XYZ file of C-alpha atoms in Angstrom:
608
model
C -334.849 41.575 -56.368
C -333.052 38.553 -55.957
C -329.631 38.755 -54.453
C -327.090 36.612 -56.431
C -324.560 34.714 -54.236
C -321.204 34.460 -55.834
C -319.636 31.178 -54.965
C -315.746 30.664 -54.611
C -314.791 27.980 -57.475
C -314.020 24.605 -56.047
C -310.343 23.311 -56.099
C -311.086 20.802 -58.585
C -312.299 23.848 -61.046
C -309.393 25.599 -60.111
C -306.922 22.809 -60.759
C -308.497 22.149 -64.238
C -308.264 26.225 -65.263
C -304.620 25.803 -63.984
C -304.183 22.643 -66.561
C -305.934 24.674 -69.206
C -303.801 27.622 -68.838
C -300.593 25.550 -68.749
C -301.489 23.521 -72.040
C -302.408 26.626 -73.919
C -298.760 27.208 -74.487
C -297.295 25.036 -76.928
C -293.841 24.831 -75.246
C -295.442 23.620 -72.212
C -297.183 20.935 -74.037
C -293.991 19.916 -75.726
C -292.247 19.764 -72.262
C -294.750 17.716 -70.800
C -294.893 14.889 -73.453
C -291.075 15.162 -73.828
C -290.894 14.693 -69.967
C -292.767 11.662 -70.015
C -290.961 10.037 -73.033
C -287.679 10.691 -71.738
C -288.379 9.486 -68.181
C -289.239 6.231 -69.583
C -286.585 5.727 -71.789
C -283.821 7.113 -69.662
C -284.711 5.881 -66.134
C -285.138 2.278 -67.365
C -281.722 1.492 -68.249
C -280.242 3.481 -64.856
C -282.684 1.267 -62.823
C -281.236 -1.753 -64.876
C -277.558 -0.999 -63.740
C -278.498 -0.244 -60.226
C -280.213 -3.562 -59.839
C -277.343 -5.471 -61.439
C -274.984 -3.997 -58.689
C -276.943 -5.739 -56.083
C -277.885 -8.792 -58.044
C -275.959 -12.265 -57.909
C -274.608 -13.569 -61.272
C -273.985 -17.137 -61.731
C -270.552 -18.221 -62.086
C -269.282 -14.598 -60.872
C -267.416 -13.496 -57.754
C -270.562 -12.526 -56.048
C -272.152 -16.041 -56.197
C -268.802 -17.527 -54.788
C -268.570 -15.014 -52.023
C -272.211 -15.545 -50.977
C -272.736 -19.165 -51.857
C -275.739 -18.228 -54.026
C -276.784 -18.827 -57.361
C -279.703 -16.084 -57.209
C -281.044 -13.076 -55.415
C -279.542 -9.733 -54.183
C -276.721 -8.987 -51.954
C -274.516 -5.946 -51.041
C -271.237 -8.009 -51.812
C -270.642 -6.497 -54.780
C -269.976 -2.777 -53.041
C -268.291 -4.272 -50.234
C -265.858 -6.254 -52.030
C -265.054 -3.682 -54.750
C -264.230 -0.821 -52.195
C -262.725 -2.896 -49.444
C -261.468 -6.226 -51.011
C -257.697 -7.048 -51.792
C -257.955 -5.782 -55.399
C -259.981 -2.475 -54.668
C -256.726 -0.225 -55.499
C -256.533 -2.340 -59.059
C -260.168 -2.205 -59.626
C -261.630 1.192 -58.667
C -258.802 3.792 -57.224
C -256.125 3.388 -59.931
C -258.905 3.351 -62.681
C -260.826 6.136 -61.145
C -257.737 8.477 -60.828
C -256.572 7.712 -64.424
C -259.987 8.396 -65.670
C -260.519 11.750 -63.873
C -256.833 12.765 -65.242
C -257.850 11.803 -68.728
C -261.119 13.522 -69.006
C -259.700 16.954 -67.554
C -256.761 16.756 -69.662
C -258.975 15.956 -72.736
C -261.507 18.859 -71.903
C -258.653 21.045 -71.581
C -256.818 20.145 -74.872
C -260.217 20.117 -76.893
C -261.465 23.587 -75.475
C -258.220 25.388 -76.062
C -257.524 23.921 -79.571
C -260.932 23.858 -80.700
C -262.023 27.230 -79.337
C -259.076 29.145 -80.575
C -259.506 27.984 -84.038
C -263.311 28.641 -83.717
C -262.519 32.300 -82.806
C -259.685 32.592 -85.670
C -262.218 30.879 -88.195
C -265.253 33.286 -87.271
C -264.015 36.234 -85.840
C -260.474 36.996 -87.589
C -259.544 37.745 -91.172
C -257.546 34.161 -91.184
C -256.623 33.165 -94.705
C -257.563 29.766 -96.086
C -260.663 29.650 -93.694
C -262.864 27.322 -96.117
C -260.127 24.736 -96.379
C -259.100 24.814 -92.725
C -262.722 24.574 -91.538
C -263.421 21.632 -93.619
C -260.474 19.712 -92.842
C -260.498 20.468 -88.931
C -263.519 18.356 -88.359
C -261.777 15.268 -89.915
C -260.595 13.649 -86.558
C -264.467 14.009 -85.221
C -265.406 12.196 -88.405
C -263.040 9.259 -88.168
C -263.807 6.730 -85.567
C -262.505 7.528 -82.180
C -259.732 4.463 -82.298
C -258.448 6.155 -85.711
C -255.890 8.482 -84.250
C -254.962 5.909 -81.477
C -254.142 3.280 -84.150
C -252.244 6.117 -86.148
C -250.306 6.999 -83.044
C -249.323 3.327 -82.725
C -248.190 3.049 -86.229
C -246.164 6.166 -85.953
C -244.335 5.750 -82.468
C -244.329 2.279 -81.443
C -241.142 0.120 -81.680
C -240.228 -3.513 -80.546
C -237.839 -2.218 -77.958
C -240.169 -0.086 -76.020
C -243.863 -1.139 -76.380
C -243.146 -4.661 -77.811
C -244.772 -5.941 -81.029
C -243.665 -4.808 -84.596
C -241.882 -1.489 -85.271
C -243.845 1.752 -86.147
C -243.060 3.929 -89.032
C -240.363 6.026 -87.358
C -238.731 3.054 -85.935
C -238.822 1.119 -89.097
C -237.579 3.788 -91.434
C -235.417 6.136 -89.313
C -234.634 4.047 -86.376
C -236.068 6.767 -83.964
C -237.565 5.328 -80.787
C -239.873 7.222 -78.633
C -239.930 6.958 -74.814
C -242.754 4.689 -73.294
C -244.754 7.611 -71.814
C -245.145 9.034 -75.318
C -246.236 5.817 -76.644
C -248.540 4.428 -74.080
C -250.438 5.710 -71.074
C -251.868 8.983 -70.179
C -250.185 11.307 -72.217
C -250.769 9.698 -75.773
C -254.583 8.977 -74.582
C -255.128 12.559 -73.529
C -253.437 13.873 -76.752
C -255.532 11.611 -78.951
C -259.021 12.272 -77.351
C -258.585 16.031 -77.164
C -257.519 16.185 -81.178
C -260.435 13.855 -81.585
C -263.067 16.244 -79.569
C -261.569 19.462 -80.490
C -263.778 19.817 -83.738
C -266.703 19.060 -81.320
C -265.596 22.248 -79.389
C -265.374 23.987 -82.610
C -268.906 23.067 -83.602
C -270.286 23.984 -80.468
C -268.279 27.385 -79.622
C -267.921 28.484 -83.367
C -271.729 28.354 -83.972
C -271.940 31.021 -80.900
C -269.147 32.951 -82.206
C -270.645 33.086 -85.869
C -274.114 34.292 -84.630
C -272.974 36.953 -82.005
C -273.784 40.664 -82.351
C -270.767 42.815 -82.270
C -272.424 45.882 -80.990
C -271.366 45.284 -77.660
C -267.800 44.691 -78.542
C -267.749 47.785 -80.531
C -269.239 49.663 -77.783
C -266.280 48.416 -75.423
C -263.750 49.489 -78.430
C -265.523 53.076 -78.277
C -264.906 53.169 -74.635
C -261.253 52.422 -75.377
C -261.215 49.235 -73.569
C -258.171 46.904 -74.166
C -258.819 43.783 -76.535
C -257.955 41.273 -73.738
C -260.436 42.925 -71.406
C -262.948 42.981 -74.149
C -262.496 39.394 -74.706
C -262.780 38.285 -71.030
C -265.676 40.683 -69.844
C -267.673 40.381 -73.195
C -267.210 38.278 -75.550
C -266.401 35.171 -73.075
C -269.375 35.370 -71.117
C -271.735 35.489 -74.316
C -270.333 31.941 -75.286
C -270.332 30.553 -71.522
C -272.966 28.393 -72.340
C -271.288 26.912 -75.418
C -268.307 26.128 -73.135
C -270.060 24.692 -70.450
C -271.929 22.583 -72.676
C -268.781 21.487 -74.363
C -267.121 20.582 -71.009
C -270.174 18.492 -70.382
C -270.276 16.563 -73.495
C -266.485 16.125 -73.577
C -265.961 15.207 -70.011
C -268.900 12.542 -70.231
C -267.268 11.210 -73.580
C -263.903 11.117 -72.232
C -264.947 9.193 -69.096
C -266.895 6.901 -70.872
C -264.019 6.058 -73.650
C -262.867 2.595 -74.081
C -261.020 2.360 -77.477
C -258.397 5.102 -76.943
C -257.464 3.907 -73.510
C -257.469 0.285 -74.640
C -254.957 1.034 -77.548
C -252.802 3.042 -75.368
C -252.668 0.621 -72.165
C -254.082 2.874 -69.907
C -256.304 1.563 -67.170
C -259.472 3.665 -66.771
C -263.014 2.714 -65.500
C -264.076 1.767 -68.942
C -261.275 -0.644 -69.649
C -261.597 -2.024 -66.193
C -265.524 -2.370 -66.722
C -264.820 -4.504 -69.762
C -262.349 -6.551 -68.180
C -264.254 -7.302 -65.009
C -267.720 -7.597 -66.956
C -267.533 -11.336 -67.070
C -266.308 -12.684 -63.748
C -267.325 -9.531 -61.616
C -270.384 -8.238 -63.476
C -272.057 -6.608 -60.600
C -268.739 -4.937 -59.641
C -268.554 -3.844 -63.231
C -271.813 -2.034 -63.056
C -270.892 -0.161 -59.982
C -268.150 1.414 -61.827
C -270.827 2.682 -64.299
C -272.607 4.213 -61.356
C -269.306 5.897 -60.478
C -269.055 7.442 -64.023
C -272.650 8.382 -63.771
C -272.212 10.162 -60.461
C -269.328 12.343 -61.772
C -271.456 13.272 -64.867
C -274.430 13.942 -62.768
C -272.510 16.516 -60.745
C -270.965 18.169 -63.593
C -274.767 18.434 -65.101
C -275.842 19.927 -61.759
C -273.166 22.727 -61.774
C -274.074 23.512 -65.474
C -277.703 23.836 -64.502
C -277.011 26.031 -61.539
C -275.058 28.388 -63.840
C -277.055 28.581 -66.752
C -280.275 28.879 -64.799
C -279.428 31.908 -63.238
C -280.919 35.376 -63.954
C -278.180 36.297 -66.200
C -279.363 36.401 -69.970
C -276.982 34.822 -72.940
C -279.431 36.303 -75.582
C -277.033 37.174 -78.449
C -279.208 37.082 -81.493
C -281.825 39.785 -81.652
C -283.635 41.406 -84.337
C -281.297 44.106 -84.342
C -277.716 44.189 -86.247
C -276.023 41.046 -86.154
C -272.821 42.125 -87.958
C -269.559 40.634 -86.961
C -266.524 42.507 -86.317
C -263.423 40.861 -87.915
C -259.982 40.952 -85.603
C -257.340 41.717 -87.869
C -254.240 39.708 -87.675
C -251.862 41.447 -89.792
C -250.572 40.962 -93.115
C -248.282 38.523 -91.995
C -249.798 37.054 -89.090
C -253.011 35.920 -91.178
C -250.759 33.784 -93.209
C -248.394 32.390 -90.609
C -251.217 31.347 -88.460
C -253.032 29.672 -91.080
C -249.702 27.841 -92.130
C -249.368 26.312 -88.614
C -253.100 24.910 -88.825
C -252.510 23.573 -92.179
C -249.601 21.715 -90.687
C -251.485 20.513 -87.774
C -254.372 19.633 -89.736
C -252.060 17.701 -92.092
C -250.926 15.436 -89.395
C -254.457 15.022 -87.726
C -256.671 15.029 -90.518
C -254.951 14.002 -93.756
C -252.187 11.608 -92.962
C -254.576 9.229 -91.254
C -256.528 8.986 -94.578
C -253.332 8.534 -96.470
C -252.390 5.925 -93.880
C -255.981 3.983 -94.300
C -255.462 4.080 -98.069
C -251.966 2.938 -97.925
C -252.684 -0.060 -95.696
C -255.118 -1.518 -98.355
C -252.549 -1.659 -100.691
C -249.992 -3.241 -98.730
C -249.538 -7.309 -99.150
C -249.026 -7.640 -95.459
C -250.043 -5.651 -92.254
C -247.074 -3.051 -91.952
C -245.050 -4.239 -94.574
C -243.755 -0.756 -95.864
C -240.967 -2.425 -98.072
C -242.048 -0.330 -101.132
C -240.788 2.682 -99.374
C -237.429 1.426 -98.348
C -237.018 -0.111 -101.982
C -238.596 2.402 -103.981
C -240.322 -0.424 -105.605
C -244.004 0.053 -106.288
C -244.386 -3.740 -107.607
C -244.636 -4.488 -103.647
C -247.936 -3.076 -103.595
C -251.035 -5.004 -104.235
C -254.731 -4.482 -105.285
C -256.037 -7.881 -104.021
C -257.617 -6.303 -100.980
C -259.984 -4.272 -103.213
C -260.374 -6.107 -106.383
C -260.423 -10.105 -105.597
C -263.713 -11.799 -106.792
C -263.109 -15.346 -105.661
C -261.387 -16.694 -102.934
C -259.349 -19.506 -104.674
C -256.212 -17.979 -105.693
C -255.239 -15.473 -103.384
C -253.926 -16.421 -99.858
C -254.002 -14.846 -96.593
C -257.493 -13.432 -96.819
C -259.365 -15.859 -94.949
C -261.690 -16.586 -97.622
C -262.970 -13.097 -98.249
C -263.524 -11.311 -101.331
C -262.075 -7.922 -102.026
C -263.896 -5.009 -100.716
C -265.565 -3.953 -103.923
C -267.040 -7.492 -104.392
C -267.337 -8.178 -100.533
C -271.576 -8.290 -100.033
C -270.825 -8.745 -96.224
C -269.077 -5.212 -96.209
C -271.849 -3.689 -98.349
C -274.785 -5.216 -96.402
C -273.190 -4.053 -93.185
C -273.034 -0.518 -94.685
C -276.417 -0.496 -95.581
C -277.744 -1.517 -92.059
C -275.431 1.426 -90.722
C -277.135 3.781 -92.996
C -280.404 2.555 -92.015
C -279.763 2.910 -88.128
C -277.641 6.170 -88.735
C -280.592 8.044 -90.574
C -283.226 6.753 -88.170
C -281.408 7.688 -85.158
C -280.497 11.120 -86.687
C -284.064 12.050 -87.564
C -285.471 10.935 -84.209
C -282.735 12.094 -81.986
C -282.339 15.478 -83.753
C -286.150 16.260 -83.703
C -286.617 15.376 -80.140
C -283.462 17.346 -79.313
C -284.593 20.245 -81.294
C -287.981 20.468 -79.035
C -286.039 19.785 -75.902
C -283.953 22.775 -76.639
C -286.992 24.880 -77.623
C -289.124 23.984 -74.562
C -286.426 24.383 -72.049
C -285.209 27.678 -73.364
C -288.900 29.034 -73.142
C -289.349 27.655 -69.517
C -285.653 27.584 -68.452
C -286.518 29.186 -64.904
C -288.975 26.398 -64.042
C -288.460 23.080 -62.413
C -290.049 21.181 -65.030
C -287.558 22.786 -67.840
C -284.499 21.902 -65.623
C -286.027 18.414 -65.145
C -286.412 17.882 -68.694
C -283.047 19.201 -69.587
C -281.262 16.851 -67.312
C -283.172 13.802 -68.079
C -282.551 14.481 -71.769
C -278.749 14.565 -71.252
C -278.599 11.570 -68.727
C -278.233 9.110 -71.118
C -274.902 10.569 -72.329
C -273.500 10.106 -68.863
C -274.189 6.458 -68.674
C -270.979 4.627 -70.313
C -272.125 3.319 -73.726
C -271.386 -0.399 -72.520
C -273.765 -0.038 -69.822
C -276.783 1.316 -72.084
C -275.938 -1.461 -74.518
C -276.045 -4.015 -71.582
C -279.309 -2.419 -70.446
C -280.747 -2.630 -73.942
C -279.690 -5.959 -74.581
C -281.340 -7.337 -71.563
C -284.523 -5.286 -72.511
C -284.153 -6.506 -76.283
C -283.594 -10.100 -75.423
C -286.820 -10.085 -73.009
C -288.956 -8.784 -76.010
C -287.395 -10.914 -78.629
C -285.708 -7.978 -80.674
C -282.094 -8.768 -80.257
C -280.139 -8.310 -83.286
C -282.744 -6.156 -85.080
C -282.490 -2.452 -86.403
C -285.403 -1.655 -84.047
C -283.170 -2.654 -80.891
C -280.203 -0.675 -82.357
C -281.983 2.519 -83.422
C -284.005 2.524 -80.047
C -280.402 2.582 -77.759
C -278.783 5.194 -80.565
C -281.743 7.415 -80.336
C -281.692 7.240 -76.485
C -278.104 7.827 -76.386
C -277.744 10.493 -78.845
C -280.638 12.807 -77.874
C -277.977 14.999 -75.813
C -276.128 15.931 -79.017
C -278.948 17.355 -80.467
C -280.493 19.002 -77.309
C -277.253 20.661 -76.063
C -276.719 22.186 -79.591
C -280.348 23.271 -80.078
C -280.401 24.672 -76.457
C -277.295 26.747 -77.039
C -278.866 28.236 -80.210
C -282.470 28.924 -78.449
C -280.934 30.605 -75.479
C -279.614 33.120 -78.065
C -282.985 34.031 -79.446
C -284.777 37.247 -78.104
C -288.223 36.306 -76.956
C -289.203 39.415 -78.968
C -289.005 37.700 -82.195
C -291.452 34.921 -81.616
C -293.860 37.565 -79.633
C -293.959 39.448 -82.831
C -295.355 36.673 -84.470
C -297.710 35.705 -81.756
C -299.337 39.153 -82.139
C -300.387 38.282 -85.598
C -301.831 35.208 -84.466
C -299.325 32.951 -86.410
C -299.689 29.405 -85.222
C -296.920 27.577 -83.166
C -296.126 25.207 -86.084
C -295.574 27.934 -88.573
C -293.445 30.008 -86.192
C -291.201 27.170 -85.719
C -290.715 26.359 -89.455
C -290.821 30.023 -90.713
C -288.941 32.071 -88.221
C -287.143 30.146 -85.324
C -285.823 27.285 -87.432
C -284.487 29.441 -90.305
C -282.779 31.647 -87.871
C -280.737 29.253 -86.465
C -280.989 26.818 -88.968
C -277.022 26.161 -88.850
C -277.133 24.996 -84.934
C -280.080 22.925 -85.543
C -278.652 21.236 -88.581
C -275.589 20.310 -86.534
C -278.136 18.708 -83.933
C -279.163 16.215 -86.463
C -275.258 15.783 -88.275
C -273.983 14.911 -84.769
C -275.912 11.977 -84.170
C -275.745 10.910 -87.673
C -271.931 11.081 -87.668
C -271.615 9.278 -84.479
C -273.803 6.601 -85.041
C -272.044 6.088 -88.192
C -268.896 5.189 -86.326
C -270.479 3.823 -83.165
C -268.872 0.716 -82.012
C -269.144 0.232 -77.898
C -272.825 0.951 -77.736
C -274.040 -1.401 -80.627
C -271.361 -4.411 -80.241
C -273.570 -6.189 -77.673
C -276.851 -5.715 -79.615
C -276.247 -7.355 -82.966
C -273.968 -9.736 -84.724
C -270.556 -8.820 -86.050
C -272.036 -8.525 -89.720
C -274.976 -6.623 -88.752
C -273.453 -2.832 -89.242
C -270.134 -1.741 -90.550
C -268.411 -0.779 -87.381
C -268.869 -4.312 -85.583
C -267.489 -5.770 -88.854
C -264.591 -3.349 -88.739
C -263.844 -4.858 -85.157
C -264.177 -8.118 -86.405
C -261.735 -7.810 -89.155
C -259.217 -6.090 -86.529
C -259.726 -9.460 -84.345
C -258.919 -11.446 -87.283
C -255.826 -9.390 -88.294
C -257.107 -8.325 -91.719
C -256.257 -4.701 -91.113
C -256.692 -3.799 -95.077
C -260.322 -4.397 -94.709
C -260.846 -2.416 -91.247
C -258.511 0.336 -92.878
C -260.844 0.340 -96.248
C -264.021 0.271 -94.266
C -262.520 3.414 -92.162
C -261.680 5.031 -95.431
C -265.200 4.677 -97.160
C -266.911 5.822 -94.087
C -264.569 9.189 -94.279
C -265.357 9.497 -97.868
C -269.164 8.788 -97.295
C -269.576 11.572 -94.502
C -267.549 14.197 -96.504
C -269.757 13.702 -99.513
C -272.928 13.780 -97.265
C -271.587 17.187 -95.767
C -271.017 18.436 -99.410
C -274.463 17.552 -100.353
C -276.084 19.089 -97.238
C -274.335 22.154 -97.961
C -275.150 22.623 -101.527
C -278.865 22.064 -100.631
C -279.242 23.712 -97.513
C -276.273 26.123 -97.419
C -275.225 24.773 -94.250
C -272.772 22.080 -93.137
C -270.959 20.735 -90.014
C -268.079 23.158 -90.730
C -269.461 25.788 -93.027
C -272.425 26.053 -90.564
C -270.082 27.427 -87.926
C -268.122 29.891 -89.600
C -266.161 28.307 -92.583
C -267.435 30.450 -95.387
């Protein structure tokens, strides 16, 4: 009888078996593919920024200091941090940026988080109205509330220029710290990002199982202790993600500090980008470093052994906190007043601006004569008889405006579909492998584009697009927008996927249900609201994006760059009209999505 000798399989065989085992799981395949795609699209802009910091730019300070017209040098780093202008160029802007980002995060999370709790977990009155109106500041372009703030509080004696509404009508003059600088910048940005905090935190509040809180009530635990030891830890991922996104956005914000005369890294980046291009890129690197530090802190926290599962196959009832017979109306009244000033008044202000004969001419209010208003900005169909319109037709007949609006729609839809899909897949694959290094890498690399200032991303894609001959094309704009907005969808999807118990999908796997059907029949329907938010956020952001796209196309390509052109020309009626059209359009889209899918940006997180 021949003896069979068992041979140990070779290393290559073992390796191939491990690869096959790894690829048998759909989430691993998704993780691998996304890791490759995101690495290429994310690392290339970062490398270009680093290369720009050591490159010599013709006509720039580095060329003057080195006496060269090409090549590489460290003079940009040396001059920025040790030169005579280092305090003005880096240290003061850095301090202002950190303070602005901190106070913006604090204000947005407190305001948006409290509102999310009241809407989703209490018997607050007028929820549907308040939830819908609360998101308006986020729908509007970032500079909207800054312009409204100026129009309200500026005065010739304090800020120079023309008087604002309060100074013009009531002779009320606000102090300089109120009109410009850190305080108004932080307030405006906090109000702008509070709806974002509401979206992120509210979605978790709405889907939380109340059994844990009810168990604490049975044990006679005080309400404040229940909130701090039970409720707050369960929404910890959403709070961390909100801090991450808002902090990164505030650090890279350009329009608000620009309007409010606050010197930050972003405003200094713009002012230095012509004569000190290499040093300006170093400022972008500084912003990235702070973002990466926060990202690492978030990774350490959420990758621990703690479980954040809050949606299971068990009861998902929500326990409502009783605010009292008077409290539910009194608190609602407070928020109605606040949202009126932050959401309704800006729309009225934009609409009013389109009927004024000249910018800032509020004579119809002081005289009570409505004949001082005009429709010329809307209905002028020829440019021969109307003066002061710089040859432009009225908004309703202006083909330039409507062609730019069509371009914006093309870019926004494509960016939201691509970024939303990739972000959802990132959230799914990372949540399934969240303790692995590969998942941590994909999660980090998916978020990195958000940490890069929009201007820096725009510059890198401008260089890339010019080299390929696709400058001023929708392809280049969509590519830049997709890379920039993937973090919106990925963070929203990851929060929702971390809530799902693994038992839900395991039950389907036992029944031999394919991965494709599990996604579309089980996982996506359960977390439909959060996933749709992952598509809506890139769509809305892309509609009102200016800083990212202004270097990639001509001013009449998309509506936001056209709006910026009208602002530069002093045609504020046209820019206000475009703002008004954008806001109304997004409200209509939100309503249609609500009717078709049952979810919307506000209702999907508790506004029902």
